Coordinates of C-alpha atoms in Angstrom, one line a residue:
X1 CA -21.8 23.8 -46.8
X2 CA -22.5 22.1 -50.0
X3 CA -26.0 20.5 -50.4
X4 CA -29.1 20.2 -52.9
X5 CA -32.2 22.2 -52.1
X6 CA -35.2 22.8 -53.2
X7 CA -38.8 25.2 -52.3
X8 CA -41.5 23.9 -50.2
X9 CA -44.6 24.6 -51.1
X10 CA -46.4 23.0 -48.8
X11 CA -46.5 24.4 -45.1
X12 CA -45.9 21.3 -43.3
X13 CA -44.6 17.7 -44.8
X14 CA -46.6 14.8 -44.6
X15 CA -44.4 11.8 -42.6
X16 CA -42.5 10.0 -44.6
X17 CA -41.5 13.1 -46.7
X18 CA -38.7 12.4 -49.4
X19 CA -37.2 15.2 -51.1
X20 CA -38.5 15.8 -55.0
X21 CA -36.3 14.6 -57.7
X22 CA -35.5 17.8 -59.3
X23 CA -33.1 20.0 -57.1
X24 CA -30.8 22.5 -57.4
X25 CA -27.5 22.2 -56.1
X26 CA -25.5 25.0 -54.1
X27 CA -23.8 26.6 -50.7
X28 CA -25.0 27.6 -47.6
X29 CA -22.7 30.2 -46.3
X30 CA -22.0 32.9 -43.5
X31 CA -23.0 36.5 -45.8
X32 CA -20.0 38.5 -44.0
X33 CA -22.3 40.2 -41.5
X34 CA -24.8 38.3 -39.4
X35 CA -26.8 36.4 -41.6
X36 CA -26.3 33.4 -43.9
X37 CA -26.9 33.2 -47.9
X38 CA -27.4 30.4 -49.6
X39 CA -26.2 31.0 -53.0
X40 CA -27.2 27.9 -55.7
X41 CA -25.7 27.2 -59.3
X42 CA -29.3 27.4 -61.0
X43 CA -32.7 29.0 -59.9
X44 CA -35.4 27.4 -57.4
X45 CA -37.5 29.8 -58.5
X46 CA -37.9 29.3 -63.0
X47 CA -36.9 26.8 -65.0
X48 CA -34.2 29.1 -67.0
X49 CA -32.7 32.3 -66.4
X50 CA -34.8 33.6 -69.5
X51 CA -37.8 32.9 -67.8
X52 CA -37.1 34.6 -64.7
X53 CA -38.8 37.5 -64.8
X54 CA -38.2 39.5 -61.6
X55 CA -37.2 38.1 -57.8
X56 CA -40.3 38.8 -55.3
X57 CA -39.5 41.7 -52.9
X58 CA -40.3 40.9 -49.3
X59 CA -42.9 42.8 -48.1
X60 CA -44.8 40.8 -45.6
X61 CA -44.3 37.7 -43.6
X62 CA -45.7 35.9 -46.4
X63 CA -43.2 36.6 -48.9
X64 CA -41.4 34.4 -47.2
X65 CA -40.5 30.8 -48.1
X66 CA -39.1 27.7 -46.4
X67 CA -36.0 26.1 -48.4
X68 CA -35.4 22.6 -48.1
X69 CA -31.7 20.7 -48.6
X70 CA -29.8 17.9 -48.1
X71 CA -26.2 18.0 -47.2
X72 CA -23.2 15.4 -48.4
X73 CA -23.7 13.3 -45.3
X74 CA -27.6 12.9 -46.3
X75 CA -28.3 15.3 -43.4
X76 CA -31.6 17.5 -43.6
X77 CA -32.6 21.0 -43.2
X78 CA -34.4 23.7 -43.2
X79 CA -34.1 26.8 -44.2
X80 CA -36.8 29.5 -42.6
X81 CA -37.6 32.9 -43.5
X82 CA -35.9 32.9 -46.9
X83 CA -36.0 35.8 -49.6
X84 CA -34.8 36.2 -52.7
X85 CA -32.0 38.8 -52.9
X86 CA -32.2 39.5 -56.6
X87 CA -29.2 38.5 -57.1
X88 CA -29.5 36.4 -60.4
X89 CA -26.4 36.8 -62.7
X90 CA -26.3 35.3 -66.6
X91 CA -23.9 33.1 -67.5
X92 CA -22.8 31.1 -71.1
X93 CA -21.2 28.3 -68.8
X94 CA -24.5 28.1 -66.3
X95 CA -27.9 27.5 -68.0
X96 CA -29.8 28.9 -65.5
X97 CA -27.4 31.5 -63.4
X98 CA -27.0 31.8 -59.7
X99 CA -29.5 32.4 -57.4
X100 CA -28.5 34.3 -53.9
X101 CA -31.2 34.0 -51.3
X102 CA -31.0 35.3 -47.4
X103 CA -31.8 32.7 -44.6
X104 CA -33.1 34.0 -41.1
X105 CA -33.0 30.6 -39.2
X106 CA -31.4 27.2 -40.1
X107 CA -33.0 24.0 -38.4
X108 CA -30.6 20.9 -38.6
X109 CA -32.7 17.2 -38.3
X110 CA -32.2 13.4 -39.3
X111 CA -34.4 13.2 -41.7
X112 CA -36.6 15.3 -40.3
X113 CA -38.2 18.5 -42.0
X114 CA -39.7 21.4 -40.7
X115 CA -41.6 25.0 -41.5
X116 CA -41.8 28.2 -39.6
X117 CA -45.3 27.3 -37.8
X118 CA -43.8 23.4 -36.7
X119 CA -43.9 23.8 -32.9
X120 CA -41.4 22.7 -30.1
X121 CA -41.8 21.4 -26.8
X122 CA -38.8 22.2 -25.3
X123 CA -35.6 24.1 -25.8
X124 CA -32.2 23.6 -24.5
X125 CA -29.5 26.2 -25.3
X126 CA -25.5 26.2 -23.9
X127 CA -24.2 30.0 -24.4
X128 CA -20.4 30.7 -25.5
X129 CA -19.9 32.2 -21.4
X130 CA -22.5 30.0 -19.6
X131 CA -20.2 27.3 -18.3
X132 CA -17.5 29.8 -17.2
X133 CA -20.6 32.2 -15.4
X134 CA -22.2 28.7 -14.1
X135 CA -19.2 27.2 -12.4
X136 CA -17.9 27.4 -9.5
X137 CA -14.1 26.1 -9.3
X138 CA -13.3 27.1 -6.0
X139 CA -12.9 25.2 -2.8
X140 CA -13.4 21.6 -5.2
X141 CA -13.2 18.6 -3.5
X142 CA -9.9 16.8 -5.7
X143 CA -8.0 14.0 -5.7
X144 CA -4.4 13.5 -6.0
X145 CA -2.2 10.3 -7.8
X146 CA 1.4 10.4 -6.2
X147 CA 2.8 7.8 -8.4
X148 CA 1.3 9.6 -11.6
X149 CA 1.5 13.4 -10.2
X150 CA -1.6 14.1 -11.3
X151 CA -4.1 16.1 -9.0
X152 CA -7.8 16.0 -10.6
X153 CA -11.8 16.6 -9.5
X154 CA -14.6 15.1 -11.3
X155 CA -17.6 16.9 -10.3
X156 CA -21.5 15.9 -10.4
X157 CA -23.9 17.9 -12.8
X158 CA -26.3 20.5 -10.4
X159 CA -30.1 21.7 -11.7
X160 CA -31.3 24.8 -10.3
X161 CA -35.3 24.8 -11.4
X162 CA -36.9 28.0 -11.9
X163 CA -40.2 29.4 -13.0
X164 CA -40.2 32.1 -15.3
X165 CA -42.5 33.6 -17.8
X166 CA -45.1 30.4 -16.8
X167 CA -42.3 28.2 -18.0
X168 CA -39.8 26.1 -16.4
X169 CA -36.6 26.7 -17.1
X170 CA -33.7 24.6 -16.0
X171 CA -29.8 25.6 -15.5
X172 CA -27.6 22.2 -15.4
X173 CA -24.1 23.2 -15.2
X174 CA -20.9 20.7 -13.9
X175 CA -17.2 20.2 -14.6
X176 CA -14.3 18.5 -14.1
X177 CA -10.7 19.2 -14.1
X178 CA -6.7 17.6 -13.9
X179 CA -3.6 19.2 -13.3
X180 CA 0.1 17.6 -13.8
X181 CA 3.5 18.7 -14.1
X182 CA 2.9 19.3 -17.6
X183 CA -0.3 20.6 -18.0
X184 CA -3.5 21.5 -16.8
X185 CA -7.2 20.8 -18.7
X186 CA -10.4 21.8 -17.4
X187 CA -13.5 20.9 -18.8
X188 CA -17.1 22.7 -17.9
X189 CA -20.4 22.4 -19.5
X190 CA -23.4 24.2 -18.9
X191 CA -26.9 24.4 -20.6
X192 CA -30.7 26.0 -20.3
X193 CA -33.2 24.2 -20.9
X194 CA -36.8 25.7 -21.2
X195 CA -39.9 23.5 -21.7
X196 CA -42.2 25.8 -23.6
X197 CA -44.7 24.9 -26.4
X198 CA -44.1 27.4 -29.6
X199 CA -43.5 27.7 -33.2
X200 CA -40.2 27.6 -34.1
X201 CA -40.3 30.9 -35.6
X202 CA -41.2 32.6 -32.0
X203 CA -38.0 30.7 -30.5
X204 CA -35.9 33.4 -31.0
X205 CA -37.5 36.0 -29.9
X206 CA -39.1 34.8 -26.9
X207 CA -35.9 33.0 -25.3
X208 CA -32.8 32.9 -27.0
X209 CA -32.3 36.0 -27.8
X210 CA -33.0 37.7 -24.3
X211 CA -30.3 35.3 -22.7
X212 CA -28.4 36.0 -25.0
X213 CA -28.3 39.5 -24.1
X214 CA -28.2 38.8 -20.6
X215 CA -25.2 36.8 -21.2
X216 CA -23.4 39.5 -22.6
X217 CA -24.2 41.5 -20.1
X218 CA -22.6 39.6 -17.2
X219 CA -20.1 38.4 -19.8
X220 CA -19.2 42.5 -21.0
X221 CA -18.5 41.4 -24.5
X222 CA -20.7 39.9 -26.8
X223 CA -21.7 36.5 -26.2
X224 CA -23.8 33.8 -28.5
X225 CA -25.0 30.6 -28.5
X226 CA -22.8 27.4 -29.4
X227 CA -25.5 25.3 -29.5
X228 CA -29.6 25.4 -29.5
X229 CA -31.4 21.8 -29.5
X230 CA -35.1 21.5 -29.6
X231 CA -37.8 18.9 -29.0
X232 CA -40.7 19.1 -31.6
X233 CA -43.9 18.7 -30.5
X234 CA -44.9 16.2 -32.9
X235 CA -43.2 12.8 -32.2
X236 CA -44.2 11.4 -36.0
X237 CA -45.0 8.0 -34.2
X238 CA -41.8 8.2 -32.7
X239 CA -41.9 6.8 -29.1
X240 CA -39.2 9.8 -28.3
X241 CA -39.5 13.3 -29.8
X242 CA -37.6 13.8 -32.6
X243 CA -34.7 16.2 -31.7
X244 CA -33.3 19.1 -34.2
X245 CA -30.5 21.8 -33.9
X246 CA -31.4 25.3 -34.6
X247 CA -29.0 28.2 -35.8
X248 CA -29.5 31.7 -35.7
X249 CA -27.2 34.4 -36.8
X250 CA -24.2 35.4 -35.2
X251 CA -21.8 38.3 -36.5
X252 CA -19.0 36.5 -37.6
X253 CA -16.4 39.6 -36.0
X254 CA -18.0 38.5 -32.9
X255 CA -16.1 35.2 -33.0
X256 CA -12.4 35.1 -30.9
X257 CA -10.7 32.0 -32.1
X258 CA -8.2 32.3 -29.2
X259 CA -11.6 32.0 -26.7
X260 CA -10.8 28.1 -26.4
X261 CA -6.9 28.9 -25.0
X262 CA -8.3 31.0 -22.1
X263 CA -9.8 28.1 -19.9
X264 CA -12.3 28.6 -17.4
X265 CA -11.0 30.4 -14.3
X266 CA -9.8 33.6 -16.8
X267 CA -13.2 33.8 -18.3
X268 CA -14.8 34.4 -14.5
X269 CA -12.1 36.3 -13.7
X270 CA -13.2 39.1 -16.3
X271 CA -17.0 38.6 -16.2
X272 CA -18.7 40.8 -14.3
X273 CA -20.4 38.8 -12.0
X274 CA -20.4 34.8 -11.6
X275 CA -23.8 32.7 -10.9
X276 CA -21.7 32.0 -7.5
X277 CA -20.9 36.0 -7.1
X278 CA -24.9 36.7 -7.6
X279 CA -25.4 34.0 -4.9
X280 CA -23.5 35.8 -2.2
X281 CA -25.6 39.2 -3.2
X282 CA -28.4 36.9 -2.0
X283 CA -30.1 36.8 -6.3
X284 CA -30.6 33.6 -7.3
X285 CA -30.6 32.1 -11.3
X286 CA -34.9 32.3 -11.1
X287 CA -34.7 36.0 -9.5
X288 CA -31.8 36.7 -11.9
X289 CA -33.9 35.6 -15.3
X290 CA -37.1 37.2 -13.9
X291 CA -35.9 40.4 -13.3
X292 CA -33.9 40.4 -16.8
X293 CA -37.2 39.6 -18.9
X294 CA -39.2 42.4 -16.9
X295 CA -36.0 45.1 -17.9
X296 CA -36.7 43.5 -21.3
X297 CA -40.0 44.5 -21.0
X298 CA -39.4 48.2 -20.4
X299 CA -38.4 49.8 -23.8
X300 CA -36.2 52.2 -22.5
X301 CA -34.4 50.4 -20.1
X302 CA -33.7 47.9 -23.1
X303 CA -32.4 50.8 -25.0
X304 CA -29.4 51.2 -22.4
X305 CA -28.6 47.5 -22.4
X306 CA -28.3 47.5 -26.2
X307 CA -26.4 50.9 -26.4
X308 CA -24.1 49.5 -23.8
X309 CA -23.9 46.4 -25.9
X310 CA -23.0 47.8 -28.7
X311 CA -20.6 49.9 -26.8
X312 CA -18.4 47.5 -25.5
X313 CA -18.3 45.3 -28.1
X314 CA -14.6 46.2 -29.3
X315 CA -14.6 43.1 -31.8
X316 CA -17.3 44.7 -34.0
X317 CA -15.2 47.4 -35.8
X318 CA -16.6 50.3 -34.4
X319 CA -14.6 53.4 -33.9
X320 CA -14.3 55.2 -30.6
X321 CA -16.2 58.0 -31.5
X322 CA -19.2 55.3 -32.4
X323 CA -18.8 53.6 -28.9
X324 CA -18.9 56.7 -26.6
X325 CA -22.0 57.9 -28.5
X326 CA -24.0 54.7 -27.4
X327 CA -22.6 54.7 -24.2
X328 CA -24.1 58.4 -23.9
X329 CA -27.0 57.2 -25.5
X330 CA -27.5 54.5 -23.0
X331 CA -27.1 56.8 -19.7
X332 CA -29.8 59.1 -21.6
X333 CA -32.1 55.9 -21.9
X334 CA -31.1 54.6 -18.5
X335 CA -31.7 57.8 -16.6
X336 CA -35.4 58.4 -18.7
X337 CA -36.5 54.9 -17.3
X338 CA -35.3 55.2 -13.6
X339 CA -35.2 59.0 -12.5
X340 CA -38.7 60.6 -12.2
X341 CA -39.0 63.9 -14.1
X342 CA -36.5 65.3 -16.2
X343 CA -37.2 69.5 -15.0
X344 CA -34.2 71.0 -13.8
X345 CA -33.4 72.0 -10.6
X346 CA -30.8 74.7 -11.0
X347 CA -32.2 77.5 -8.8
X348 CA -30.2 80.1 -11.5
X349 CA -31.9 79.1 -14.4
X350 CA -35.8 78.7 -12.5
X351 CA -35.0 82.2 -11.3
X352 CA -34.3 83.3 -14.3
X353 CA -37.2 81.5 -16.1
X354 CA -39.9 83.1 -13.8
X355 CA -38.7 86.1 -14.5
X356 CA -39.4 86.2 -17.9
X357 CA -42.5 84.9 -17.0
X358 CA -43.3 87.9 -15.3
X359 CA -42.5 90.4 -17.8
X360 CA -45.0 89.3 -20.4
X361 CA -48.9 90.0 -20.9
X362 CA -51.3 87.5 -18.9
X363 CA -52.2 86.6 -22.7
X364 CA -48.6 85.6 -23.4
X365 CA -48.3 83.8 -20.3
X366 CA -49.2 80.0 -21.6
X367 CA -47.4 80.4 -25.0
X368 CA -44.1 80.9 -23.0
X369 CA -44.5 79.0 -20.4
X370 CA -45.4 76.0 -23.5
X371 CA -41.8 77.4 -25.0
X372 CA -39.6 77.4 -22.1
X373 CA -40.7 73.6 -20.9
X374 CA -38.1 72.3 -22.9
X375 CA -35.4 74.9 -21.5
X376 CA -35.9 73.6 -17.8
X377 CA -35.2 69.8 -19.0
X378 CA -32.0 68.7 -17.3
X379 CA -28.5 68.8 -18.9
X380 CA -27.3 65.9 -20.4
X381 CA -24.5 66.6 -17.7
X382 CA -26.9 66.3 -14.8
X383 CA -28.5 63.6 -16.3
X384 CA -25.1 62.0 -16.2
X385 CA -24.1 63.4 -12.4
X386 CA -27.8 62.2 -10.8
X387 CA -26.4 58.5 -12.3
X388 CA -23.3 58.6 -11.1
X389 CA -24.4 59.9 -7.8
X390 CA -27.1 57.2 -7.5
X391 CA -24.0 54.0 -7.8
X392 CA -23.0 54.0 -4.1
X393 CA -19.8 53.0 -3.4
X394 CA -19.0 52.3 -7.3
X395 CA -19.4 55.9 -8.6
X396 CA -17.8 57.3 -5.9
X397 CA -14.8 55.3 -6.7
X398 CA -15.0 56.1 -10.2
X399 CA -15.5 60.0 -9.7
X400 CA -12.6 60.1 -7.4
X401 CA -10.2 58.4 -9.8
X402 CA -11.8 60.6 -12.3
X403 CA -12.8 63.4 -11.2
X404 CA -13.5 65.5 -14.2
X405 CA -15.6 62.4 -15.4
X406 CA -19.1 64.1 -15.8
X407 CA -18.3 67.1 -17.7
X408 CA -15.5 64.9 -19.8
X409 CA -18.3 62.6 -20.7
X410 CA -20.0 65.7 -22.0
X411 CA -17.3 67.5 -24.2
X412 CA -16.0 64.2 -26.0
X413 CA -19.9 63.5 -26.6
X414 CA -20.1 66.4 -28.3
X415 CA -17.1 66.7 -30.2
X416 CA -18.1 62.9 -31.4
X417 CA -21.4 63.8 -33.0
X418 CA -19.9 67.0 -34.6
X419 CA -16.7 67.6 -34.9
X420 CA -14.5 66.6 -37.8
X421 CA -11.0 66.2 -36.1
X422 CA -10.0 63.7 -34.0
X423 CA -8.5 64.0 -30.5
X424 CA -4.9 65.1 -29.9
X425 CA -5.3 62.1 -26.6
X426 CA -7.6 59.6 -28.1
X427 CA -6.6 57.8 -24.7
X428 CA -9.0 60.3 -23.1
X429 CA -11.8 59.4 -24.9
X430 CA -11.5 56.0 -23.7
X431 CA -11.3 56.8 -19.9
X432 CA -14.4 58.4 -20.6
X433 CA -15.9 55.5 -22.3
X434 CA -14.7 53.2 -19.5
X435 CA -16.6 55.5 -17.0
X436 CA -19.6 55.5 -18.6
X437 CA -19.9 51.8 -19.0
X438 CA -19.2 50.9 -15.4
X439 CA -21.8 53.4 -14.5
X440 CA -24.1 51.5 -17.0
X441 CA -23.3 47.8 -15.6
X442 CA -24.0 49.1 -11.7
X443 CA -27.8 51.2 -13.1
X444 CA -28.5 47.9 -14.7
X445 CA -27.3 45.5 -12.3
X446 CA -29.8 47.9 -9.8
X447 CA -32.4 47.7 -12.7
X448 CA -32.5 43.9 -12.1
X449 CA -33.8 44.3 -8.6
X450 CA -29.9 43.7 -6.7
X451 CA -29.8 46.5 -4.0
X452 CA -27.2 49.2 -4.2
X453 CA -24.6 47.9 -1.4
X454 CA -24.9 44.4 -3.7
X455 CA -24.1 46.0 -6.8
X456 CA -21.1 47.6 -5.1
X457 CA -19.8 43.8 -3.5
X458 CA -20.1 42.7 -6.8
X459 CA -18.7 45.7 -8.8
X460 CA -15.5 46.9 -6.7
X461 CA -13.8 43.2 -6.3
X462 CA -14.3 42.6 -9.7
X463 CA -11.1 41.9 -11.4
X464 CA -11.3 44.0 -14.7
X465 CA -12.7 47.1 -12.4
X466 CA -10.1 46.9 -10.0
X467 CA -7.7 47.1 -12.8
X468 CA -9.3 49.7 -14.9
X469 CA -9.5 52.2 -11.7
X470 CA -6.2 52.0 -11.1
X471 CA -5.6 53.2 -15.1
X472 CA -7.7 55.9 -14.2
X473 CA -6.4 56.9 -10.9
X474 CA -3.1 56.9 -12.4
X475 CA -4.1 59.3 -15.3
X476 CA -6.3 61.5 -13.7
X477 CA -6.2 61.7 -9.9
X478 CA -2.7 63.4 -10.1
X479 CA -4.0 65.7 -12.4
X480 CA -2.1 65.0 -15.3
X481 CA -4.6 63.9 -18.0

């Protein structure tokens, strides 16, 4: 996005703000990862490229600085948590060189500028999943025109109010669809909208980014926000409050272009569990939110989510080998948060172990029994097995479609993190890494307060479960694999 822009000095504009004659002109665009850049033909920072003497290296929060634009279309923003990526290349056609600088948040407003410590009063976010999770599309009252052949439903908006973290959030979610002889077009909307007072800066972090992960949880691939819109606190002798859009980075590989074919019923088909499905298994969207924030609050058990994120997101160019070793990094996490002690309970090896107790000096005695506490820790394949044993009715589904599972998940993990050739049955691997995350979803679904027998009425219907068993039943229950 072309614009001109310019550094604010000053931490918060006065009203009536108008931007300074002397700006620089230049780009705002994605960086290739999951940030944005904005890259300008001329420096913000000296008046010549001869004059620059250095770009400042961020050290603290204060390094920091707030970049101000103006698009084509006269629209304004804002540009948070900006530093200078010493990027400045000399030029005979460019008196002053170009400038590359790396933006952490963008906030979009008419007219309307704002700085990292401007407050909001409310926030209202739609999710690239939420309408598909939010909707249900079965048993709709419809309608149907003979004459025209068209059958269609037209469906009210619904609020669910909730309470969490002392602040009321909202879910509004509705849709409408029409079918004909030619086609069919469903349309659903959903949003949250949390009224919260906060600086803009603490948005992110506080809200959108643990839906966001809870989204891609019930999602299982990575989800993101389409669309975050705020209410600042200060109205500017407005009689409403003055509305802006925020944006906060996405990795672009993240993005399927073909998302907008699939349609609505597809999308809940593959989720792992709909607002409607949770329903049934007696959670509702307040009890759902709650319990997410308090896993968010336990550092381990927000270690497995992310591991499990990262593992099954497929669209992020990570290899096999890179996706089992979170997944196995996850179960580790998950099983540290939920099973008490980690001391083995092989009878073999604490036999053996007070032996050798025995055998040494009464002086000797607390130096190896210091030494051999790490040698009764459990397995990373009994960490694995107590997992799989505590999913009900899911791991026992899983373990007898794939029976080797356990000590699979083992010898690939290994060969992963050392081994320099790759597998003669790479399709192997990926059983194992489809085990792994199922057992993953059902610990964390169980993590969120849902009792076991729910977790299994959500988890063995589920579409992509069902379908995914049958793969491994296929391969591995006859012995073959």
């Amino acid at each position: 996005m072309y614009g001109e822009w310019w550094i604010e000095a000053r931490k918060r504009p006065p009203k009536n703000y108008k931007p300074p004659i002397h700006t620089v002109a230049g780009d705002l665009l994605a960086d290739g990862m999951s940030d944005w850049a904005l890259e300008t033909i001329g420096s913000l920072t000296a008046e010549s490229i001869w004059q620059h003497t250095g770009s400042p290296v961020v050290m603290t929060e204060d390094d920091l600085v707030t970049i101000r634009g103006t698009d084509s279309a006269g629209k304004s923003y804002s540009l948070l948590g900006c530093y200078d990526t010493n990027s400045i290349m000399q030029s005979s056609s460019i008196r002053d060189g170009v400038q590359r600088w790396a933006v952490s948040t963008i906030v979009e407003g008419d007219g309307t500028w704002v700085g990292p410590d401007s407050e909001v009063e409310e926030i209202s976010i739609s999710f690239r999943d939420l309408a598909a999770w939010a909707t249900d599309v079965r048993n709709s009252p419809f309608t149907f025109d003979a004459d025209a052949h068209v059958m269609s439903f037209h469906g009210t908006w619904n609020d669910e109010e909730s309470l969490v973290q002392d602040c009321s959030v909202r879910l509004r979610h509705g849709f409408s669809w029409s079918s004909s002889d030619s086609r069919f077009v469903a349309n659903a909307s959903a949003s949250i909208t949390i009224s919260d007072t906060l600086k803009l800066q603490q948005v992110a972090e506080k809200w959108i980014r643990p839906i966001n992960d809870l989204m891609s949880l019930l999602a299982m691939r990575p989800s993101f926000p389409i669309s975050i819109r705020a209410h600042l606190l200060e109205r500017f002798g407005r009689e409403r409050p003055t509305e802006i859009d925020i944006r906060i980075p996405q990795a672009l590989d993240h993005v399927d272009e073909d998302d907008a074919d699939e349609g609505i019923v597809p999308r809940q088909l593959e989720m792992l569990v709909t607002r409607v499905g949770l329903q049934e298994a007696g959670v509702t969207f307040e009890a759902l939110l709650g319990g997410w924030f308090t896993v968010q609050g336990n550092d381990k058990l927000r270690v497995a989510f992310e591991r499990l994120a990262d593992s099954q997101a497929k669209t992020s160019g990570f290899s096999f080998d890179d996706s089992l070793l979170h997944a196995c990094n996850g179960l580790e996490s998950l099983h540290a948060a939920c099973f008490d002690g980690s001391v083995s309970e092989d009878a073999a090896t604490k036999e053996i172990l007070t032996r050798l107790q025995d055998t040494v000096p009464a002086s000797h005695k607390d130096l190896l029994s210091n030494r051999l506490a790490t040698t009764r820790n459990k397995s990373f394949i009994e960490k694995t097995d107590e997992i799989a044993q505590s999913c009900g009715d899911t791991g026992r589904a899983i373990l007898e479609a794939y029976p080797n599972l356990v000590p699979d998940i083992n010898k690939f993990r290994t060969r992963a993190a050392h081994a320099n050739t790759k597998p003669k049955d790479p399709t192997g691997q990926i059983d194992v890494l489809i085990g792994s995350q199922w057992l993953l979803r059902h610990s964390l679904l169980q993590a969120l307060g849902i009792a076991t027998a729910e977790c299994d009425a959500i988890i063995l219907p589920n579409f992509t479960f069902k379908n995914q068993l049958r793969r491994l039943e296929a391969r591995h229950a006859s012995g073959t694999a």
